[in-house]
Coordinates of C-alpha atoms in Angstrom, one line a residue:
X1 CA 23.4 -2.8 17.7
X2 CA 22.4 -6.2 16.3
X3 CA 22.1 -7.4 12.8
X4 CA 19.4 -9.9 12.0
X5 CA 19.2 -12.2 8.9
X6 CA 16.2 -14.4 8.2
X7 CA 16.3 -17.6 6.1
X8 CA 14.2 -20.7 5.4
X9 CA 11.3 -19.2 3.5
X10 CA 10.0 -20.6 0.3
X11 CA 7.0 -22.1 -1.6
X12 CA 5.0 -24.9 0.1
X13 CA 1.6 -26.5 -0.4
X14 CA -1.2 -26.0 2.1
X15 CA -0.8 -28.4 5.0
X16 CA 3.0 -28.4 4.7
X17 CA 5.7 -27.2 7.0
X18 CA 8.6 -24.7 6.9
X19 CA 11.2 -23.7 9.5
X20 CA 12.4 -20.2 9.5
X21 CA 15.7 -19.2 11.1
X22 CA 16.9 -15.8 12.3
X23 CA 20.6 -15.4 12.8
X24 CA 22.1 -12.5 14.7
X25 CA 25.5 -10.8 14.7
X26 CA 26.9 -7.8 16.5
X27 CA 25.5 -8.6 19.9
X28 CA 24.4 -11.7 21.7
X29 CA 20.8 -12.5 21.2
X30 CA 20.4 -13.6 24.8
X31 CA 20.1 -10.0 25.8
X32 CA 16.9 -9.5 23.8
X33 CA 13.3 -10.7 23.7
X34 CA 12.8 -11.9 20.1
X35 CA 9.7 -11.8 17.9
X36 CA 8.4 -12.9 14.6
X37 CA 6.1 -10.7 12.5
X38 CA 4.6 -11.1 9.0
X39 CA 3.4 -8.7 6.3
X40 CA 1.1 -9.7 3.4
X41 CA 0.9 -7.5 0.3
X42 CA -1.2 -4.4 1.0
X43 CA -1.5 -5.1 4.7
X44 CA 0.1 -4.0 7.9
X45 CA 2.9 -5.9 9.6
X46 CA 1.3 -8.3 12.1
X47 CA 2.6 -10.0 15.2
X48 CA 3.1 -13.7 15.0
X49 CA 5.1 -14.9 18.1
X50 CA 7.5 -13.8 20.7
X51 CA 9.9 -15.6 23.1
X52 CA 11.6 -14.4 26.3
X53 CA 15.3 -14.0 26.6
X54 CA 15.9 -17.4 28.2
X55 CA 13.4 -19.1 25.9
X56 CA 11.1 -20.2 28.8
X57 CA 8.1 -18.1 27.9
X58 CA 6.4 -17.8 24.5
X59 CA 3.3 -16.1 23.2
X60 CA 1.5 -16.5 19.9
X61 CA -1.1 -14.7 17.8
X62 CA -4.4 -16.5 17.9
X63 CA -4.2 -17.2 14.2
X64 CA -1.1 -19.3 14.5
X65 CA -1.4 -20.8 18.0
X66 CA -1.1 -24.6 17.9
X67 CA 0.5 -24.5 14.4
X68 CA 3.6 -22.4 14.9
X69 CA 6.4 -22.8 17.5
X70 CA 9.0 -20.2 18.3
X71 CA 12.2 -21.3 19.9
X72 CA 15.8 -20.0 20.3
X73 CA 19.3 -21.3 20.7
X74 CA 21.3 -18.6 22.4
X75 CA 24.5 -20.5 22.1
X76 CA 24.0 -20.3 18.3
X77 CA 22.6 -16.8 18.4
X78 CA 19.6 -18.0 16.4
X79 CA 15.8 -17.9 16.7
X80 CA 13.5 -20.3 14.9
X81 CA 9.9 -20.4 13.8
X82 CA 8.6 -23.8 13.1
X83 CA 5.5 -23.5 10.9
X84 CA 3.2 -26.5 10.5
X85 CA -0.2 -27.0 8.9
X86 CA 0.4 -24.0 6.7
X87 CA -2.5 -22.3 5.1
X88 CA -2.7 -20.0 2.1
X89 CA -3.5 -17.1 4.5
X90 CA -0.1 -17.6 6.0
X91 CA 1.5 -16.2 2.8
X92 CA 3.6 -13.2 3.7
X93 CA 7.0 -11.8 4.2
X94 CA 8.2 -13.0 7.7
X95 CA 10.5 -10.8 9.8
X96 CA 12.3 -11.4 13.0
X97 CA 12.9 -8.6 15.4
X98 CA 14.5 -7.9 18.8
X99 CA 13.1 -6.0 21.7
X100 CA 14.6 -4.7 25.0
X101 CA 11.3 -5.4 26.8
X102 CA 11.2 -8.0 29.5
X103 CA 7.4 -8.5 29.2
X104 CA 5.4 -9.8 26.3
X105 CA 5.1 -7.2 23.6
X106 CA 3.2 -7.6 20.3
X107 CA 3.5 -4.2 18.6
X108 CA 6.1 -3.3 16.0
X109 CA 7.0 -0.1 17.9
X110 CA 8.4 -2.1 20.8
X111 CA 10.9 -3.9 18.6
X112 CA 14.0 -2.0 17.7
X113 CA 16.1 -4.1 15.3
X114 CA 14.6 -5.9 12.3
X115 CA 15.8 -8.4 9.7
X116 CA 15.2 -7.9 5.9
X117 CA 12.5 -10.6 5.8
X118 CA 12.0 -13.9 4.1
X119 CA 9.1 -14.7 1.7
X120 CA 6.7 -17.6 2.6
X121 CA 4.2 -18.6 0.0
X122 CA 1.6 -21.2 0.7
X123 CA -0.3 -22.6 -2.3
X124 CA -3.8 -24.1 -2.1

């Protein structure tokens, strides 16, 4: 079992940047594919980005591609989400999650452990 804790959320103006972190305990993160999801009020939890176990392969939702970057430091047991050129529509609670899958997976059902989430609010 792995415990995930997100941090780095906050309030930022449109066009600004934030860097989210997801720290793990209980098991080494290098054994998992990792992903970031987000959930706006009244909406479903949507896929944002995912990264392979070794960090070589990444995949993004179309809405964030070119603005967000997912990365990981397995030595620090941490995954990051660098968010640039933020828009008001990026406002949501952001969650990190782990998956046992070796291929790209974008659905919540394929991720088995989740953090508690961190709020990101982008003002216009």
